[in-house]
Amino acid sequence: MTIRIVSFGYGHAPAPTADLVFDLRALLRNPFHNPELKHRTGLDQEVYDHVRDTPGAERLAFNAVATARGLAEDTGADVTMAWGCTGGRHRSVGLARLAHELLLGVGDEATIEHRDVDEDLLPAGVHNRTEPEPEAIRYTADVVAMTPDGDVLLIERGWPPHEGAWALPGGHVDRGETSRAAAARELAEETGVHVPASELREIGVFDRPDRDPRGRYVTTAYLAVVPAGTPIVAGDDARTARWWPASSLPPVAFDHADILDQATREPGRA
């Protein structure tokens, strides 16, 4: 079994395919900012010593090597570990060298490759990991179920956020599911009201960034017109469900008041 080590720079190309990838851009001090080391690389002893002496560097290398050896032993397969910094010339090269030396020191087979060590220096402004992580966006569907005379079906939420508050039936869109199908499913699960997805009419997409305290939630809302007197049975996570006259609705959670306002202005909703 062989452990393959690669150093690389995120600023030149995406990380190589590897079993273990270590991103050093924000963790270790950068020799780039030292005028005496800037134009050298981790192949030079001065830079290598600088990287190795950085607080946390040796601990990280020891733990990475232990993990790689354990993976190789448990799986019986070769393992690749990749060390990345911004330019692929300083920190990544130094940690790759250190990991390689540790492996050779215990008699393991190991190879090393420095993918970007000969690339030109990148501008100073990109030498920190300042790009924000992509925002996680969750997709939901909500339903305004109304009778022809204007009663609106609401549920009392049985879970945070807004536990105990009134809200529209709705929930997450499952993997492989359309929002329309999710709306019909959630309506049935939470209220016992079954409406074919094809009969739901889209009201709009509601994506105000602060509409949900849990984070970024984007919902597609649908209108379902059902006969007066349609029986309801609270289910799933709803404490209860009831019909409310549109003229005297209680305060509702999230931005459901905006959804209801849009729904009541839909032409031909009844």
Short mmCIF file of C-alpha atoms in Angstrom, two decimals:
data_model
loop_
_atom_site.label_atom_id
_atom_site.label_comp_id
_atom_site.label_asym_id
_atom_site.label_seq_id
_atom_site.Cartn_x
_atom_site.Cartn_y
_atom_site.Cartn_z
CA MET A 1 0.00 0.00 0.00
CA THR A 2 1.25 3.46 -0.93
CA ILE A 3 0.30 6.85 0.48
CA ARG A 4 0.42 9.49 -2.22
CA ILE A 5 0.97 13.09 -1.17
CA VAL A 6 0.13 16.12 -3.32
CA SER A 7 0.60 19.81 -2.63
CA PHE A 8 -1.44 22.32 -4.63
CA GLY A 9 -2.73 25.88 -4.80
CA TYR A 10 -6.45 26.69 -4.82
CA GLY A 11 -5.63 29.84 -6.77
CA HIS A 12 -4.49 27.85 -9.82
CA ALA A 13 -6.98 24.99 -10.13
CA PRO A 14 -9.48 23.02 -8.04
CA ALA A 15 -8.22 20.63 -5.42
CA PRO A 16 -7.04 17.31 -6.86
CA THR A 17 -9.06 14.20 -6.24
CA ALA A 18 -7.88 12.83 -2.90
CA ASP A 19 -9.07 10.81 0.08
CA LEU A 20 -7.92 13.50 2.52
CA VAL A 21 -7.77 17.21 1.63
CA PHE A 22 -6.33 19.78 4.02
CA ASP A 23 -7.06 23.46 3.40
CA LEU A 24 -4.27 25.58 4.94
CA ARG A 25 -5.37 28.98 3.65
CA ALA A 26 -6.74 30.31 6.94
CA LEU A 27 -5.02 28.03 9.44
CA LEU A 28 -1.28 28.61 9.18
CA ARG A 29 0.81 31.77 8.93
CA ASN A 30 1.82 32.48 5.36
CA PRO A 31 5.49 32.82 4.32
CA PHE A 32 4.23 34.92 1.41
CA HIS A 33 3.98 37.85 3.81
CA ASN A 34 7.63 37.56 4.84
CA PRO A 35 9.76 39.55 2.33
CA GLU A 36 12.70 37.20 2.83
CA LEU A 37 10.62 34.11 2.06
CA LYS A 38 8.04 35.40 -0.40
CA HIS A 39 9.93 34.45 -3.56
CA ARG A 40 11.14 31.12 -2.22
CA THR A 41 9.10 27.92 -1.93
CA GLY A 42 8.58 25.12 0.55
CA LEU A 43 11.35 23.25 -1.22
CA ASP A 44 13.79 25.77 0.25
CA GLN A 45 14.93 24.94 3.78
CA GLU A 46 14.18 28.43 5.13
CA VAL A 47 10.54 28.23 4.06
CA TYR A 48 10.22 24.63 5.18
CA ASP A 49 11.53 25.51 8.65
CA HIS A 50 9.19 28.51 8.81
CA VAL A 51 6.17 26.35 7.99
CA ARG A 52 7.20 23.54 10.30
CA ASP A 53 7.70 25.96 13.19
CA THR A 54 4.25 27.48 12.74
CA PRO A 55 2.09 26.67 15.81
CA GLY A 56 -0.10 23.69 15.05
CA ALA A 57 1.71 22.61 11.89
CA GLU A 58 3.49 19.58 13.29
CA ARG A 59 0.42 18.40 15.20
CA LEU A 60 -1.63 18.67 12.02
CA ALA A 61 0.94 16.70 10.02
CA PHE A 62 1.22 13.95 12.66
CA ASN A 63 -2.58 13.57 12.86
CA ALA A 64 -2.95 13.59 9.08
CA VAL A 65 -0.33 10.92 8.68
CA ALA A 66 -1.94 8.78 11.39
CA THR A 67 -5.31 9.08 9.67
CA ALA A 68 -3.88 8.22 6.26
CA ARG A 69 -2.03 5.19 7.64
CA GLY A 70 -5.15 4.00 9.40
CA LEU A 71 -7.22 4.32 6.24
CA ALA A 72 -4.65 2.39 4.25
CA GLU A 73 -4.50 -0.34 6.88
CA ASP A 74 -8.29 -0.63 7.27
CA THR A 75 -9.11 -0.58 3.55
CA GLY A 76 -6.07 -2.29 2.11
CA ALA A 77 -5.98 0.41 -0.57
CA ASP A 78 -3.68 3.23 -1.55
CA VAL A 79 -4.52 6.58 0.05
CA THR A 80 -4.03 10.06 -1.36
CA MET A 81 -3.71 13.11 0.85
CA ALA A 82 -3.66 16.61 -0.61
CA TRP A 83 -2.35 19.76 1.07
CA GLY A 84 -3.65 23.03 -0.32
CA CYS A 85 -2.84 26.69 0.21
CA THR A 86 -3.60 29.62 -2.04
CA GLY A 87 -0.61 29.56 -4.36
CA GLY A 88 0.70 26.06 -3.80
CA ARG A 89 4.26 27.29 -3.21
CA HIS A 90 4.76 27.69 0.55
CA ARG A 91 2.52 26.18 3.23
CA SER A 92 1.15 23.29 1.19
CA VAL A 93 4.61 22.29 0.01
CA GLY A 94 6.00 22.46 3.55
CA LEU A 95 3.24 20.32 5.08
CA ALA A 96 3.42 17.84 2.21
CA ARG A 97 7.17 17.51 2.76
CA LEU A 98 6.70 17.04 6.50
CA ALA A 99 4.03 14.36 6.01
CA HIS A 100 6.25 12.59 3.49
CA GLU A 101 9.21 12.57 5.86
CA LEU A 102 7.07 11.22 8.70
CA LEU A 103 5.83 8.37 6.53
CA LEU A 104 9.30 7.47 5.29
CA GLY A 105 10.51 7.61 8.87
CA VAL A 106 8.24 4.74 9.87
CA GLY A 107 9.08 2.72 6.77
CA ASP A 108 5.89 3.34 4.78
CA GLU A 109 5.81 3.62 1.02
CA ALA A 110 4.99 7.19 0.08
CA THR A 111 5.22 9.40 -2.99
CA ILE A 112 5.11 13.17 -3.19
CA GLU A 113 4.13 15.62 -5.93
CA HIS A 114 4.10 19.42 -5.85
CA ARG A 115 1.53 20.38 -8.46
CA ASP A 116 1.87 24.16 -8.42
CA VAL A 117 5.23 24.88 -6.82
CA ASP A 118 6.62 26.30 -10.08
CA GLU A 119 3.63 28.55 -10.79
CA ASP A 120 4.02 32.35 -10.56
CA LEU A 121 3.20 34.12 -7.31
CA LEU A 122 -0.44 35.14 -6.99
CA PRO A 123 -1.49 38.68 -5.92
CA ALA A 124 -1.40 39.42 -2.21
CA GLY A 125 -5.14 40.01 -2.02
CA VAL A 126 -5.97 36.36 -2.59
CA HIS A 127 -3.70 34.92 0.06
CA ASN A 128 -6.37 34.49 2.70
CA ARG A 129 -9.50 32.38 2.70
CA THR A 130 -11.92 35.29 2.67
CA GLU A 131 -14.55 33.94 0.29
CA PRO A 132 -17.76 33.32 2.25
CA GLU A 133 -19.09 29.80 2.33
CA PRO A 134 -22.00 29.29 -0.07
CA GLU A 135 -25.30 30.04 1.64
CA ALA A 136 -27.38 26.97 2.39
CA ILE A 137 -30.84 27.43 0.91
CA ARG A 138 -33.71 25.18 1.90
CA TYR A 139 -36.73 24.71 -0.35
CA THR A 140 -40.25 24.50 1.03
CA ALA A 141 -43.85 24.62 -0.16
CA ASP A 142 -46.86 26.21 1.56
CA VAL A 143 -50.57 25.98 0.85
CA VAL A 144 -53.38 28.47 1.23
CA ALA A 145 -56.45 26.24 1.41
CA MET A 146 -59.65 28.31 1.10
CA THR A 147 -63.33 27.68 0.74
CA PRO A 148 -65.36 29.59 -1.87
CA ASP A 149 -66.86 31.77 0.87
CA GLY A 150 -63.41 32.77 2.16
CA ASP A 151 -62.56 30.51 5.10
CA VAL A 152 -58.84 29.76 5.42
CA LEU A 153 -57.28 26.58 6.80
CA LEU A 154 -54.50 27.14 9.34
CA ILE A 155 -52.51 24.82 11.58
CA GLU A 156 -51.16 25.41 15.05
CA ARG A 157 -47.44 24.67 14.89
CA GLY A 158 -46.24 21.96 17.24
CA TRP A 159 -42.52 22.62 16.84
CA PRO A 160 -40.04 25.53 16.82
CA PRO A 161 -39.67 28.06 15.46
CA HIS A 162 -42.98 29.78 16.26
CA GLU A 163 -44.19 26.79 18.26
CA GLY A 164 -47.84 27.30 19.17
CA ALA A 165 -48.37 29.95 16.49
CA TRP A 166 -50.82 29.66 13.60
CA ALA A 167 -49.40 29.10 10.14
CA LEU A 168 -50.17 27.78 6.70
CA PRO A 169 -49.77 24.05 6.09
CA GLY A 170 -46.44 23.35 4.43
CA GLY A 171 -42.97 21.92 4.75
CA HIS A 172 -39.79 20.85 3.04
CA VAL A 173 -39.67 19.70 -0.55
CA ASP A 174 -38.23 16.20 -0.52
CA ARG A 175 -35.43 15.01 -2.79
CA GLY A 176 -36.79 14.28 -6.28
CA GLU A 177 -40.10 16.00 -5.49
CA THR A 178 -41.60 19.09 -7.11
CA SER A 179 -42.82 21.91 -4.91
CA ARG A 180 -46.36 21.33 -6.20
CA ALA A 181 -46.25 17.68 -5.17
CA ALA A 182 -44.77 18.65 -1.81
CA ALA A 183 -47.56 21.17 -1.24
CA ALA A 184 -50.25 18.55 -1.87
CA ARG A 185 -48.44 16.05 0.37
CA GLU A 186 -47.94 18.49 3.25
CA LEU A 187 -51.56 19.62 3.09
CA ALA A 188 -52.73 16.01 3.41
CA GLU A 189 -50.23 15.12 6.15
CA GLU A 190 -50.91 18.15 8.33
CA THR A 191 -54.66 18.64 7.85
CA GLY A 192 -56.08 15.49 6.28
CA VAL A 193 -57.28 17.50 3.27
CA HIS A 194 -56.47 15.75 -0.01
CA VAL A 195 -56.20 17.90 -3.12
CA PRO A 196 -54.59 16.61 -6.34
CA ALA A 197 -51.35 18.43 -7.04
CA SER A 198 -52.64 19.30 -10.51
CA GLU A 199 -55.45 21.36 -8.94
CA LEU A 200 -53.11 23.60 -6.96
CA ARG A 201 -52.56 27.06 -8.40
CA GLU A 202 -49.22 28.76 -7.81
CA ILE A 203 -49.42 32.00 -5.85
CA GLY A 204 -45.75 32.92 -6.03
CA VAL A 205 -42.24 32.40 -4.69
CA PHE A 206 -41.38 34.02 -1.36
CA ASP A 207 -37.67 34.40 -0.67
CA ARG A 208 -37.11 37.33 1.68
CA PRO A 209 -33.77 36.53 3.36
CA ASP A 210 -35.11 37.03 6.90
CA ARG A 211 -38.40 35.20 6.47
CA ASP A 212 -37.30 32.24 8.63
CA PRO A 213 -35.15 32.49 11.78
CA ARG A 214 -33.50 29.13 10.99
CA GLY A 215 -31.72 30.48 7.92
CA ARG A 216 -32.44 30.96 4.23
CA TYR A 217 -35.73 29.32 3.32
CA VAL A 218 -37.35 29.81 -0.06
CA THR A 219 -40.94 28.73 -0.44
CA THR A 220 -43.35 28.35 -3.32
CA ALA A 221 -46.93 28.96 -2.20
CA TYR A 222 -50.00 27.40 -3.77
CA LEU A 223 -53.72 28.06 -3.58
CA ALA A 224 -56.19 25.21 -3.09
CA VAL A 225 -59.91 25.96 -3.26
CA VAL A 226 -61.90 23.28 -1.44
CA PRO A 227 -65.61 22.88 -0.67
CA ALA A 228 -67.04 24.51 2.43
CA GLY A 229 -67.33 22.05 5.28
CA THR A 230 -64.37 19.95 4.16
CA PRO A 231 -63.42 17.87 7.22
CA ILE A 232 -59.95 18.34 8.67
CA VAL A 233 -57.79 16.11 10.87
CA ALA A 234 -54.59 17.54 12.32
CA GLY A 235 -51.61 15.29 11.73
CA ASP A 236 -47.85 15.15 11.32
CA ASP A 237 -46.39 17.94 13.52
CA ALA A 238 -49.51 20.11 13.68
CA ARG A 239 -51.09 20.41 17.13
CA THR A 240 -54.43 21.24 15.63
CA ALA A 241 -56.00 22.59 12.45
CA ARG A 242 -59.08 24.74 11.96
CA TRP A 243 -60.91 26.90 9.51
CA TRP A 244 -60.74 30.66 10.07
CA PRO A 245 -62.85 33.36 8.45
CA ALA A 246 -60.59 35.37 6.16
CA SER A 247 -61.93 38.53 7.77
CA SER A 248 -60.75 37.58 11.26
CA LEU A 249 -57.51 35.64 10.89
CA PRO A 250 -55.16 35.35 13.90
CA PRO A 251 -51.54 36.56 13.72
CA VAL A 252 -49.58 34.06 11.62
CA ALA A 253 -45.95 32.92 11.66
CA PHE A 254 -43.13 33.72 9.24
CA ASP A 255 -44.26 35.81 6.26
CA HIS A 256 -47.51 33.87 5.89
CA ALA A 257 -49.48 37.11 6.18
CA ASP A 258 -47.81 38.22 2.93
CA ILE A 259 -48.69 34.90 1.29
CA LEU A 260 -52.30 35.18 2.44
CA ASP A 261 -52.49 38.75 1.20
CA GLN A 262 -51.24 37.64 -2.21
CA ALA A 263 -53.66 34.72 -2.26
CA THR A 264 -56.69 36.83 -1.50
CA ARG A 265 -55.78 39.15 -4.36
CA GLU A 266 -55.52 36.26 -6.84
CA PRO A 267 -58.08 36.79 -9.60
CA GLY A 268 -60.71 34.10 -9.78
CA ARG A 269 -59.45 32.38 -6.64
CA ALA A 270 -62.88 30.97 -5.92
#
